PDB file of C-alpha atoms in Angstrom:
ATOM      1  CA  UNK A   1     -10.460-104.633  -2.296  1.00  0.00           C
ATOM      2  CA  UNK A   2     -11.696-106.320  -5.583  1.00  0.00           C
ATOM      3  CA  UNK A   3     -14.413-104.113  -6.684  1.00  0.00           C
ATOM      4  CA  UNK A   4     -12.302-101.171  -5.576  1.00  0.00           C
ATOM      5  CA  UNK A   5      -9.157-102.291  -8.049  1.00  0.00           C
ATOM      6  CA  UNK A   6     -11.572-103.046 -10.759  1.00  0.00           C
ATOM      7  CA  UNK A   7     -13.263 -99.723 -10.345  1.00  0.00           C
ATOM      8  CA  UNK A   8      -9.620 -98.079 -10.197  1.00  0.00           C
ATOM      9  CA  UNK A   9      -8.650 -99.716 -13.224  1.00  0.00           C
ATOM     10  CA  UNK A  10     -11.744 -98.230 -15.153  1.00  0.00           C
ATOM     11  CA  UNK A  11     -11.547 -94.756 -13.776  1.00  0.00           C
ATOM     12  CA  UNK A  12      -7.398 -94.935 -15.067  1.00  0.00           C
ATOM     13  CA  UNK A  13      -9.148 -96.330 -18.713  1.00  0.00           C
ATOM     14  CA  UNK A  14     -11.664 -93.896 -18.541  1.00  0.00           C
ATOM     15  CA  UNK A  15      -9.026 -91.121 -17.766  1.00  0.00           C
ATOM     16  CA  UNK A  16      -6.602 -92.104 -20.201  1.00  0.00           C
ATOM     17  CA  UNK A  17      -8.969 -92.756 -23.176  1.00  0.00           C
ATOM     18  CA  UNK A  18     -10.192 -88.950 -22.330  1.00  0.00           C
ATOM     19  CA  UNK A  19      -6.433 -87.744 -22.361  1.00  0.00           C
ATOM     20  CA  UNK A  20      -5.777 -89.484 -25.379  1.00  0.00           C
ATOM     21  CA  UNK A  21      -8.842 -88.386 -26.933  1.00  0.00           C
ATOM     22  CA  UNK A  22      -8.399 -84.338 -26.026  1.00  0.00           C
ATOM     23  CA  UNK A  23      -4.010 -85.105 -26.877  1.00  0.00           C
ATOM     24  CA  UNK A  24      -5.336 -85.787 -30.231  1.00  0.00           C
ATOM     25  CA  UNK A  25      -8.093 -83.299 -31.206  1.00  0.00           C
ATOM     26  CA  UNK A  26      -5.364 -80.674 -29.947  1.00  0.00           C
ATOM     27  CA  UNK A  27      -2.734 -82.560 -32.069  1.00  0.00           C
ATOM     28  CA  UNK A  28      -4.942 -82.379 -34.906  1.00  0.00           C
ATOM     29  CA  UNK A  29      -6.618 -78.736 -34.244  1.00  0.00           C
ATOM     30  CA  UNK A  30      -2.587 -77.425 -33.921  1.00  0.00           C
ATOM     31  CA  UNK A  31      -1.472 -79.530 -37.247  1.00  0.00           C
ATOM     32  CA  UNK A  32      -4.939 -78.379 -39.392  1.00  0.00           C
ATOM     33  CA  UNK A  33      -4.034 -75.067 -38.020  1.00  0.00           C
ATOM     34  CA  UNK A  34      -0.449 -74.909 -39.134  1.00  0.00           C
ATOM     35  CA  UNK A  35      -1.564 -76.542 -42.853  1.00  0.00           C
ATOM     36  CA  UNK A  36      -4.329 -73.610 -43.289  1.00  0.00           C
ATOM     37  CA  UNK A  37      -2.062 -70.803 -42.627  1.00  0.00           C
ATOM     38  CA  UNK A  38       1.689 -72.168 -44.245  1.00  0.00           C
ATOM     39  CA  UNK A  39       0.644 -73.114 -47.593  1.00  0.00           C
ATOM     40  CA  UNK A  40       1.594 -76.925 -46.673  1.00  0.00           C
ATOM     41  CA  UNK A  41      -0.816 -79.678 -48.467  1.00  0.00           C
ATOM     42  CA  UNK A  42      -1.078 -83.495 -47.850  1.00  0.00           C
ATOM     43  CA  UNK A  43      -0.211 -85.391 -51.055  1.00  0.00           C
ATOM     44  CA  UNK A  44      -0.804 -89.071 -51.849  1.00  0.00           C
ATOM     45  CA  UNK A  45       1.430 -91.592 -53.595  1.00  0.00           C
ATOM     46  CA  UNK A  46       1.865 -95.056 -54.192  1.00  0.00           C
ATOM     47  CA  UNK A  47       4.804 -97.549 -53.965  1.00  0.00           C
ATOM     48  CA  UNK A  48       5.163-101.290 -53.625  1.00  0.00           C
ATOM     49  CA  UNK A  49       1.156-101.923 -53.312  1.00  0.00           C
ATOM     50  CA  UNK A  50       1.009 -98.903 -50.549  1.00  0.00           C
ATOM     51  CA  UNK A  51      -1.088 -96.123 -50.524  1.00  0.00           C
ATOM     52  CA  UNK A  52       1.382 -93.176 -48.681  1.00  0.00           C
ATOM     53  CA  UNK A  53       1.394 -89.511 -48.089  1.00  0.00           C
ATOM     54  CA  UNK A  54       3.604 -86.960 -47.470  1.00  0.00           C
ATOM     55  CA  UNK A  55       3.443 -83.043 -46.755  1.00  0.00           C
ATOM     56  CA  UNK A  56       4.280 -80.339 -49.081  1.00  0.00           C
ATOM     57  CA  UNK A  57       5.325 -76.975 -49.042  1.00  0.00           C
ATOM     58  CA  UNK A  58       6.277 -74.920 -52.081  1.00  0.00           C
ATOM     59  CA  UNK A  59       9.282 -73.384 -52.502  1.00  0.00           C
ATOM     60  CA  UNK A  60       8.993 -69.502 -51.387  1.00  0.00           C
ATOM     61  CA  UNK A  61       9.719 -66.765 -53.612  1.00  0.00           C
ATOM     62  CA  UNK A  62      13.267 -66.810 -55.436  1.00  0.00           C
ATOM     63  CA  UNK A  63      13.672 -70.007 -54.431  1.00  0.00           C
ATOM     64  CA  UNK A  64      12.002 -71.811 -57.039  1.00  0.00           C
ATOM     65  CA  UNK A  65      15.427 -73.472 -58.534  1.00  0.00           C
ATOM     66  CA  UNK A  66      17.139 -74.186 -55.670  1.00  0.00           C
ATOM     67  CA  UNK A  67      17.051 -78.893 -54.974  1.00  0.00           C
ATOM     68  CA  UNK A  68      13.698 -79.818 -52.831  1.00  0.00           C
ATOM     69  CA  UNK A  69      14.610 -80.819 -49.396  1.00  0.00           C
ATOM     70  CA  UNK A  70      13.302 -84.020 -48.440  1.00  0.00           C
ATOM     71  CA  UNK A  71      12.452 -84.380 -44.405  1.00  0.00           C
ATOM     72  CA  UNK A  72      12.363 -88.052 -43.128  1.00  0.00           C
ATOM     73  CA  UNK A  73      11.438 -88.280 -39.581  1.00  0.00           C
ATOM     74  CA  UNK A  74      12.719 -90.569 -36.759  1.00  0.00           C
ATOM     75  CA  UNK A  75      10.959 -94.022 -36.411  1.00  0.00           C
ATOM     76  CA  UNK A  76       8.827 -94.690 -33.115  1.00  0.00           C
ATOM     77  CA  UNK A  77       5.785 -95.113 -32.086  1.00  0.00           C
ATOM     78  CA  UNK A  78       2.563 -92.646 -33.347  1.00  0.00           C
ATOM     79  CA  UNK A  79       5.589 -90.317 -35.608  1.00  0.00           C
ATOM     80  CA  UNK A  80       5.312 -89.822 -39.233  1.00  0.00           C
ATOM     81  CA  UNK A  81       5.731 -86.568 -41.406  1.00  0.00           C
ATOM     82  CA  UNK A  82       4.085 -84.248 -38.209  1.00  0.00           C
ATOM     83  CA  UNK A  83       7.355 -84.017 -36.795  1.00  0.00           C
ATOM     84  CA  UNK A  84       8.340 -81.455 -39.259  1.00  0.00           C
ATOM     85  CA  UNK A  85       5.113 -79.192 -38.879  1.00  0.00           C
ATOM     86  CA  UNK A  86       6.943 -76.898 -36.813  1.00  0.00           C
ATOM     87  CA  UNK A  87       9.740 -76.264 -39.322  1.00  0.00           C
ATOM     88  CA  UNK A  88       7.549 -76.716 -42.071  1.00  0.00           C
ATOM     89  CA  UNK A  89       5.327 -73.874 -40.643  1.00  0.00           C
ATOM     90  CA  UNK A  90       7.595 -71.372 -40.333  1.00  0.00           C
ATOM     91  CA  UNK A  91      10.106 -72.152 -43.237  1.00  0.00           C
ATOM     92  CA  UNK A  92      10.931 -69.960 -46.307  1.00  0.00           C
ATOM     93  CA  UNK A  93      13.420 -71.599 -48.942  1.00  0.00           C
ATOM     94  CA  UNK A  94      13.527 -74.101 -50.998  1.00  0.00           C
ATOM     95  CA  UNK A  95      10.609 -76.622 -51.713  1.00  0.00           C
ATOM     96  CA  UNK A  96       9.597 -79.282 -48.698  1.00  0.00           C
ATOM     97  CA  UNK A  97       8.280 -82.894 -49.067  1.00  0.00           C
ATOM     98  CA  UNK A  98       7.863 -84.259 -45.568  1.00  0.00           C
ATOM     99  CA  UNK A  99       6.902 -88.246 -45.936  1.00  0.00           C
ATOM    100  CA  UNK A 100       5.327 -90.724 -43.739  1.00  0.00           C
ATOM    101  CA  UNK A 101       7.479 -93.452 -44.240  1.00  0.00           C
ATOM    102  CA  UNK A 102       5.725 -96.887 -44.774  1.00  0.00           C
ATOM    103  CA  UNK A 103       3.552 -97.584 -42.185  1.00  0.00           C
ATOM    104  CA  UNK A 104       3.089 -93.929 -40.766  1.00  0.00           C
ATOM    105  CA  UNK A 105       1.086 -91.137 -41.927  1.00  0.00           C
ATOM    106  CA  UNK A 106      -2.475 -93.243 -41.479  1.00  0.00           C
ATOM    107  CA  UNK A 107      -3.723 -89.745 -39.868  1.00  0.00           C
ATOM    108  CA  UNK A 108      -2.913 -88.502 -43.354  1.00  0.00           C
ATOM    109  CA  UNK A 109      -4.661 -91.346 -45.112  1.00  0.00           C
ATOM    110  CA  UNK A 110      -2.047 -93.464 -45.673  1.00  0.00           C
ATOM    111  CA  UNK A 111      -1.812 -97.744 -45.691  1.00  0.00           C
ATOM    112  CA  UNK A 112      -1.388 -98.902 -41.989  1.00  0.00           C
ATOM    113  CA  UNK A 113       1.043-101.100 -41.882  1.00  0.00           C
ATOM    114  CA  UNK A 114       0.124-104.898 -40.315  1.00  0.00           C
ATOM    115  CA  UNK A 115       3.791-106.852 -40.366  1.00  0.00           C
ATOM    116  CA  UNK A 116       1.519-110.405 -40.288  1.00  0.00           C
ATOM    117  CA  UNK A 117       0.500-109.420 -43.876  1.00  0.00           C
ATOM    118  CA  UNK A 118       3.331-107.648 -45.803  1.00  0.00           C
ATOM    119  CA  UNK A 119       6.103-108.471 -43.589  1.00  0.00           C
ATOM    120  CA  UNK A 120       8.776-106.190 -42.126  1.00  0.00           C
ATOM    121  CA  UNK A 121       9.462-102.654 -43.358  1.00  0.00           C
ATOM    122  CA  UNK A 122      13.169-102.312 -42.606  1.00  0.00           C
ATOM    123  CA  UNK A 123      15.173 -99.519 -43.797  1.00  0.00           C
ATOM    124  CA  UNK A 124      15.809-100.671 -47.214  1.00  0.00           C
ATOM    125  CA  UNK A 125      11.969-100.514 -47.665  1.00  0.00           C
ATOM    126  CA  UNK A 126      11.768 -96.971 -46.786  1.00  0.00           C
ATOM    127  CA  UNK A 127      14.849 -95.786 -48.623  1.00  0.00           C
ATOM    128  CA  UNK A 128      12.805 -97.385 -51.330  1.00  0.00           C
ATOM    129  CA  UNK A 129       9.778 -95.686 -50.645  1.00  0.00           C
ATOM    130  CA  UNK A 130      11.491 -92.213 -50.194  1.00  0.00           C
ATOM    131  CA  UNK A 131      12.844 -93.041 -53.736  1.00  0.00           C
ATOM    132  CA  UNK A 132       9.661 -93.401 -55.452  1.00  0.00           C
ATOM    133  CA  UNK A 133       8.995 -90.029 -53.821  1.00  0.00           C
ATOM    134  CA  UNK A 134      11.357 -88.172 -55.342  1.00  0.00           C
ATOM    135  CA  UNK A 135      10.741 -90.057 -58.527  1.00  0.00           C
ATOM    136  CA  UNK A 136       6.845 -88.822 -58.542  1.00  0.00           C
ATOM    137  CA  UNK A 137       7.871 -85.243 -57.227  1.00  0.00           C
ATOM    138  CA  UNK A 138      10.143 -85.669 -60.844  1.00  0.00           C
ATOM    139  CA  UNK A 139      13.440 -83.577 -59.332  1.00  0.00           C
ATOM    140  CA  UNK A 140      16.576 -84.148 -60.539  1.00  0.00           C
ATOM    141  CA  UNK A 141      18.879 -83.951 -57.438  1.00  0.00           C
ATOM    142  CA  UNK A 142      17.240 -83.746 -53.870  1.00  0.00           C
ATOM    143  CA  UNK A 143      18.594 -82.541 -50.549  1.00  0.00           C
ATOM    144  CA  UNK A 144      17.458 -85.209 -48.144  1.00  0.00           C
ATOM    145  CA  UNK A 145      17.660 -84.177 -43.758  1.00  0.00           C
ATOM    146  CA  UNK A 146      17.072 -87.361 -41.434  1.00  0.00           C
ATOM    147  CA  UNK A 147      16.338 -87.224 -37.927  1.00  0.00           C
ATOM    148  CA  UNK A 148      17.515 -89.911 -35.613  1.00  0.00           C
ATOM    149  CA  UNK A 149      18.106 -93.330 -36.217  1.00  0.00           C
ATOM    150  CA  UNK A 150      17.363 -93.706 -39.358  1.00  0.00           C
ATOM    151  CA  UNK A 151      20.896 -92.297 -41.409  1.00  0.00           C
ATOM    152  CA  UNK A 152      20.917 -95.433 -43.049  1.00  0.00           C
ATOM    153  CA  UNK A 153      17.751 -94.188 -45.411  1.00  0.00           C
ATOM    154  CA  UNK A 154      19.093 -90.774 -45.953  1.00  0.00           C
ATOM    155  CA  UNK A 155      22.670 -92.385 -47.665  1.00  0.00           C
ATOM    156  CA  UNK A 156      21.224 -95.007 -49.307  1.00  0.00           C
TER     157      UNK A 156
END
C-alpha cells in the first residue's frame, strides 16, 4: 500500500509537470503567434526600483489621435497583460498598452515580485505603476478598461 501511494503520487507529479509543461509551450506558441501576426510588441519600463513590461499595439489607421486605451487585467494567480491577447489580436482603433501590473508579466521579462523583500503590492502600488506608464508612453489623457476586481486602480 506504501510503495503503491508513493508511486501514485509520482506518476500524478510526473503527469502534472508534463501538463503544465505542454499548457505552457501552447500558451506561449498561441501568444508568440498572436504578437508576430498583430503588430503587438513587449515594451519595458521602470517604476519604484521594478523592472515591468507591458504590450503594445499601435493605433490603426485614422486612428492615430484618438486617447490610448490602457488594459489592466484582473489580479490572480499566473495573469498579467496575456489576458488581453485575444482583444489585442484582433483590435483596430485607437492605440493599446496592456501592462503587467507589479509582480506579473515575468514571462515578459519583468521583476517577480517576492512580498518578504519589497513588501505588499496593494492597489495603490499598481495605480502607481499604471501611472508611470502613461507618464513614459507621454499621452495627455488616457482611456483606462479594468477587468475584475481591481476598479479601485482604474479611478484612482
Amino acid at each position: 500500500c506504501v510503495s503503491f501511494v508513493k508511486v501514485s503520487a509520482f506518476v500524478a507529479h510526473t503527469v502534472d509537470k508534463r501538463l503544465a509543461s505542454r499548457t505552457e509551450a501552447r500558451y506561449h506558441h498561441f501568444h508568440a503567434k498572436a504578437l508576430e501576426t498583430s503588430q503587438v510588441s513587449i515594451e519595458y519600463f521602470a517604476y519604484d526600483g521594478w523592472n515591468l513590461t507591458y504590450q503594445h499595439k499601435p493605433a490603426s489607421d485614422g486612428y492615430e489621435q484618438h486617447n490610448p486605451i490602457l488594459l489592466v487585467h484582473p489580479v490572480g494567480i499566473g495573469l498579467s497583460s496575456w489576458f488581453w491577447n485575444q482583444l489585442m489580436r484582433i483590435w483596430e482603433g485607437p492605440e493599446l498598452l496592456a501592462i503587467d501590473l507589479i509582480g506579473c508579466g515575468v514571462q515578459h521579462g519583468a521583476d517577480a515580485w517576492d512580498p518578504d523583500m519589497r513588501g505588499l503590492s496593494i492597489p495603490l502600488g499598481w495605480t502607481k505603476c499604471c501611472e508611470a506608464l502613461m507618464d513614459h508612453a507621454d499621452a495627455k489623457t488616457f482611456s483606462v478598461v479594468v477587468q475584475g476586481g481591481l476598479g479601485l486602480v482604474g479611478v484612482l
